[in-house]
PDB file of C-alpha atoms in Angstrom:
ATOM      1  CA  MET A  90       0.205  -0.083   0.040  1.00 62.00           C
ATOM      2  CA  SER A  91       1.339   3.583  -1.101  1.00 71.00           C
ATOM      3  CA  ARG A  92       1.738   6.007   1.456  1.00 80.00           C
ATOM      4  CA  ARG A  93       1.084   8.755  -1.213  1.00 82.00           C
ATOM      5  CA  ALA A  94      -2.054  10.691  -1.088  1.00 81.00           C
ATOM      6  CA  SER A  95      -4.531  10.207  -3.870  1.00 81.00           C
ATOM      7  CA  LEU A  96      -4.609  13.475  -5.382  1.00 80.00           C
ATOM      8  CA  PRO A  97      -7.026  14.785  -8.295  1.00 78.00           C
ATOM      9  CA  GLY A  98      -5.060  15.323 -11.868  1.00 79.00           C
ATOM     10  CA  ALA A  99      -5.063  18.501 -13.838  1.00 77.00           C
ATOM     11  CA  SER A 100      -8.528  17.593 -15.735  1.00 74.00           C
ATOM     12  CA  GLU A 101     -10.351  17.405 -13.172  1.00 76.00           C
ATOM     13  CA  LEU A 102      -8.824  20.280 -11.447  1.00 75.00           C
ATOM     14  CA  PHE A 103      -9.410  22.460 -14.694  1.00 73.00           C
ATOM     15  CA  ARG A 104     -12.682  21.173 -16.020  1.00 72.00           C
ATOM     16  CA  LEU A 105     -15.709  23.323 -16.616  1.00 68.00           C
ATOM     17  CA  THR A 106     -18.519  23.364 -14.221  1.00 64.00           C
ATOM     18  CA  SER A 107     -21.740  25.498 -13.997  1.00 58.00           C
ATOM     19  CA  SER A 108     -20.827  28.062 -11.411  1.00 54.00           C
ATOM     20  CA  PRO A 109     -23.186  30.977  -9.584  1.00 53.00           C
ATOM     21  CA  ALA A 110     -20.224  32.857 -10.270  1.00 52.00           C
ATOM     22  CA  LEU A 111     -20.717  33.000 -13.749  1.00 52.00           C
ATOM     23  CA  GLU A 112     -24.613  33.874 -13.534  1.00 54.00           C
ATOM     24  CA  PRO A 113     -25.578  37.659 -13.366  1.00 54.00           C
ATOM     25  CA  MET A 114     -25.585  39.116  -9.821  1.00 53.00           C
ATOM     26  CA  LEU A 115     -27.288  42.115  -8.595  1.00 51.00           C
ATOM     27  CA  PRO A 116     -25.416  45.251  -8.771  1.00 53.00           C
ATOM     28  CA  VAL A 117     -23.914  46.575  -5.491  1.00 49.00           C
ATOM     29  CA  GLU A 118     -24.897  50.495  -4.831  1.00 53.00           C
ATOM     30  CA  MET A 119     -21.897  52.316  -5.132  1.00 48.00           C
ATOM     31  CA  PRO A 120     -21.542  56.044  -5.557  1.00 48.00           C
ATOM     32  CA  LYS A 121     -20.928  57.099  -9.213  1.00 51.00           C
ATOM     33  CA  PRO A 122     -19.346  60.059 -10.451  1.00 49.00           C
ATOM     34  CA  ALA A 123     -21.377  62.476 -12.945  1.00 50.00           C
ATOM     35  CA  PRO A 124     -21.329  61.137 -16.121  1.00 51.00           C
ATOM     36  CA  ALA A 125     -19.219  63.099 -18.613  1.00 51.00           C
ATOM     37  CA  PRO A 126     -21.283  64.915 -21.240  1.00 51.00           C
ATOM     38  CA  GLN A 127     -20.949  63.190 -24.490  1.00 55.00           C
ATOM     39  CA  ASP A 128     -19.529  66.182 -26.316  1.00 55.00           C
ATOM     40  CA  GLN A 129     -16.605  65.770 -23.593  1.00 50.00           C
ATOM     41  CA  ARG A 130     -16.054  62.103 -24.243  1.00 53.00           C
ATOM     42  CA  GLN A 131     -16.122  63.244 -28.095  1.00 54.00           C
ATOM     43  CA  GLN A 132     -13.319  65.684 -27.583  1.00 52.00           C
ATOM     44  CA  LEU A 133     -11.373  63.936 -25.468  1.00 49.00           C
ATOM     45  CA  GLU A 134     -11.490  61.007 -28.551  1.00 53.00           C
ATOM     46  CA  ARG A 135     -10.749  63.350 -31.279  1.00 49.00           C
ATOM     47  CA  SER A 136      -7.765  64.924 -29.258  1.00 50.00           C
ATOM     48  CA  GLY A 137      -6.130  62.001 -28.839  1.00 50.00           C
ATOM     49  CA  GLY A 138      -6.675  61.493 -25.117  1.00 48.00           C
ATOM     50  CA  ALA A 139      -8.249  58.484 -25.678  1.00 47.00           C
ATOM     51  CA  ALA A 140      -5.453  56.883 -27.628  1.00 51.00           C
ATOM     52  CA  LYS A 141      -3.540  56.258 -24.614  1.00 60.00           C
ATOM     53  CA  ARG A 142      -4.523  52.808 -23.356  1.00 61.00           C
ATOM     54  CA  GLY A 143      -3.849  50.521 -20.551  1.00 62.00           C
ATOM     55  CA  SER A 144      -1.129  48.283 -21.506  1.00 60.00           C
ATOM     56  CA  GLY A 145      -2.847  45.135 -21.672  1.00 60.00           C
ATOM     57  CA  ARG A 146      -1.969  41.485 -21.191  1.00 60.00           C
ATOM     58  CA  GLN A 147       1.910  41.595 -21.314  1.00 64.00           C
ATOM     59  CA  LYS A 148       4.815  41.232 -18.423  1.00 74.00           C
ATOM     60  CA  HIS A 149       5.536  44.324 -16.557  1.00 73.00           C
ATOM     61  CA  ASP A 150       8.548  45.676 -15.059  1.00 83.00           C
ATOM     62  CA  SER A 151       6.716  47.475 -12.152  1.00 86.00           C
ATOM     63  CA  LYS A 152       4.111  46.438  -9.372  1.00 88.00           C
ATOM     64  CA  ILE A 153       2.305  48.492  -7.000  1.00 89.00           C
ATOM     65  CA  THR A 154       0.041  46.947  -4.333  1.00 91.00           C
ATOM     66  CA  VAL A 155      -3.433  48.620  -3.614  1.00 90.00           C
ATOM     67  CA  TYR A 156      -6.094  48.062  -0.696  1.00 93.00           C
ATOM     68  CA  VAL A 157      -9.430  48.191  -1.814  1.00 93.00           C
ATOM     69  CA  SER A 158     -12.511  47.723   0.182  1.00 94.00           C
ATOM     70  CA  GLY A 159     -14.801  44.720  -0.165  1.00 94.00           C
ATOM     71  CA  ASP A 160     -17.384  46.513  -1.871  1.00 95.00           C
ATOM     72  CA  GLU A 161     -14.814  47.875  -4.201  1.00 95.00           C
ATOM     73  CA  LEU A 162     -13.678  44.131  -4.570  1.00 95.00           C
ATOM     74  CA  VAL A 163     -17.222  43.298  -5.352  1.00 95.00           C
ATOM     75  CA  ALA A 164     -18.083  46.101  -7.740  1.00 95.00           C
ATOM     76  CA  MET A 165     -14.640  45.318  -9.556  1.00 95.00           C
ATOM     77  CA  GLU A 166     -15.617  41.653  -9.573  1.00 95.00           C
ATOM     78  CA  GLN A 167     -19.027  42.303 -11.149  1.00 96.00           C
ATOM     79  CA  THR A 168     -17.926  44.799 -13.630  1.00 95.00           C
ATOM     80  CA  ARG A 169     -15.441  42.096 -14.656  1.00 95.00           C
ATOM     81  CA  LEU A 170     -18.222  39.687 -15.158  1.00 95.00           C
ATOM     82  CA  THR A 171     -20.727  41.935 -16.878  1.00 95.00           C
ATOM     83  CA  LEU A 172     -18.029  42.770 -19.290  1.00 95.00           C
ATOM     84  CA  ARG A 173     -17.582  38.955 -19.864  1.00 94.00           C
ATOM     85  CA  ALA A 174     -21.187  37.980 -20.125  1.00 95.00           C
ATOM     86  CA  THR A 175     -22.286  41.200 -21.900  1.00 94.00           C
ATOM     87  CA  HIS A 176     -19.666  42.156 -24.215  1.00 94.00           C
ATOM     88  CA  GLY A 177     -17.648  39.060 -24.760  1.00 94.00           C
ATOM     89  CA  LEU A 178     -14.661  40.724 -23.076  1.00 94.00           C
ATOM     90  CA  VAL A 179     -12.332  38.368 -21.162  1.00 93.00           C
ATOM     91  CA  ILE A 180     -10.219  40.344 -18.998  1.00 93.00           C
ATOM     92  CA  ASP A 181      -8.379  39.833 -15.429  1.00 92.00           C
ATOM     93  CA  ARG A 182      -8.615  42.379 -12.826  1.00 92.00           C
ATOM     94  CA  GLY A 183      -5.141  43.715 -13.333  1.00 91.00           C
ATOM     95  CA  ARG A 184      -6.273  44.748 -17.082  1.00 92.00           C
ATOM     96  CA  LEU A 185      -9.427  46.611 -15.855  1.00 94.00           C
ATOM     97  CA  VAL A 186      -7.276  48.583 -13.252  1.00 93.00           C
ATOM     98  CA  ARG A 187      -4.805  49.226 -16.097  1.00 92.00           C
ATOM     99  CA  GLU A 188      -7.814  50.572 -18.566  1.00 94.00           C
ATOM    100  CA  ALA A 189      -8.747  52.633 -15.880  1.00 94.00           C
ATOM    101  CA  VAL A 190      -6.093  54.281 -14.723  1.00 94.00           C
ATOM    102  CA  ALA A 191      -5.115  55.184 -18.351  1.00 94.00           C
ATOM    103  CA  VAL A 192      -8.799  56.605 -18.747  1.00 95.00           C
ATOM    104  CA  LEU A 193      -8.293  58.789 -15.786  1.00 95.00           C
ATOM    105  CA  LEU A 194      -4.957  59.762 -16.342  1.00 95.00           C
ATOM    106  CA  ALA A 195      -6.286  60.810 -20.006  1.00 95.00           C
ATOM    107  CA  ASP A 196      -8.877  62.600 -18.750  1.00 96.00           C
ATOM    108  CA  PHE A 197      -6.761  64.779 -16.240  1.00 95.00           C
ATOM    109  CA  GLU A 198      -4.118  65.418 -19.283  1.00 95.00           C
ATOM    110  CA  GLN A 199      -6.777  67.128 -21.243  1.00 95.00           C
ATOM    111  CA  HIS A 200      -8.948  68.817 -18.694  1.00 95.00           C
ATOM    112  CA  GLY A 201      -6.342  69.507 -15.838  1.00 93.00           C
ATOM    113  CA  PRO A 202      -8.233  71.126 -12.899  1.00 93.00           C
ATOM    114  CA  ASP A 203     -11.736  70.443 -14.241  1.00 94.00           C
ATOM    115  CA  SER A 204     -10.884  66.500 -14.417  1.00 94.00           C
ATOM    116  CA  VAL A 205     -12.923  63.871 -13.088  1.00 93.00           C
ATOM    117  CA  LEU A 206      -9.825  63.093 -10.993  1.00 93.00           C
ATOM    118  CA  VAL A 207      -9.318  66.478  -9.316  1.00 93.00           C
ATOM    119  CA  GLN A 208     -13.140  66.866  -8.247  1.00 92.00           C
ATOM    120  CA  ARG A 209     -13.485  63.510  -6.729  1.00 91.00           C
ATOM    121  CA  LEU A 210     -10.254  64.268  -5.102  1.00 91.00           C
ATOM    122  CA  ARG A 211     -11.574  67.682  -3.835  1.00 90.00           C
ATOM    123  CA  GLU A 212     -15.163  66.047  -3.080  1.00 87.00           C
ATOM    124  CA  HIS A 213     -13.425  63.359  -0.556  1.00 79.00           C
ATOM    125  CA  GLU A 214     -11.234  64.767   2.254  1.00 64.00           C
ATOM    126  CA  TYR A 215      -7.864  62.731   2.786  1.00 62.00           C
ATOM    127  CA  ASP A 216      -5.826  62.459   5.497  1.00 53.00           C
ATOM    128  CA  ALA A 217      -1.784  63.238   5.820  1.00 46.00           C
ATOM    129  CA  GLU A 218      -1.440  59.364   5.757  1.00 54.00           C
ATOM    130  CA  GLU A 219      -2.716  59.017   2.228  1.00 63.00           C
ATOM    131  CA  ALA A 220      -0.989  62.095   1.051  1.00 62.00           C
ATOM    132  CA  THR A 221       2.241  60.820   2.080  1.00 61.00           C
ATOM    133  CA  GLY A 222       2.014  57.543   0.995  1.00 62.00           C
ATOM    134  CA  SER A 223       2.588  56.307   4.635  1.00 55.00           C
TER     135      SER A 223
END
């Protein structure tokens, strides 16, 4: 009798199953910024600001760690699953974050003090710990 534990094979571990995670979930109520007027979006696209894209799925040289709340993580996962189910876009959380950062930075570059980033940061107070990066 062998003393080795009987473990499942790769085909058993990676087989497709029906999963409740793939079924549509009810959205979590999260505060959303006011949508940009359509003419601002079109102006951003025409000016080339939207040409800056997230780096996509490739090897990256730099890494940061970002902590998010449970609600923010659930909202990201729901967005990722909605992109997959509704639009056929299969992406990971890293790609979602890189695209969001690219869009936010392009808007900041285009609109400066009137950008969504500046408006949201002014709306919400932040403590000195956040400002110093501690």
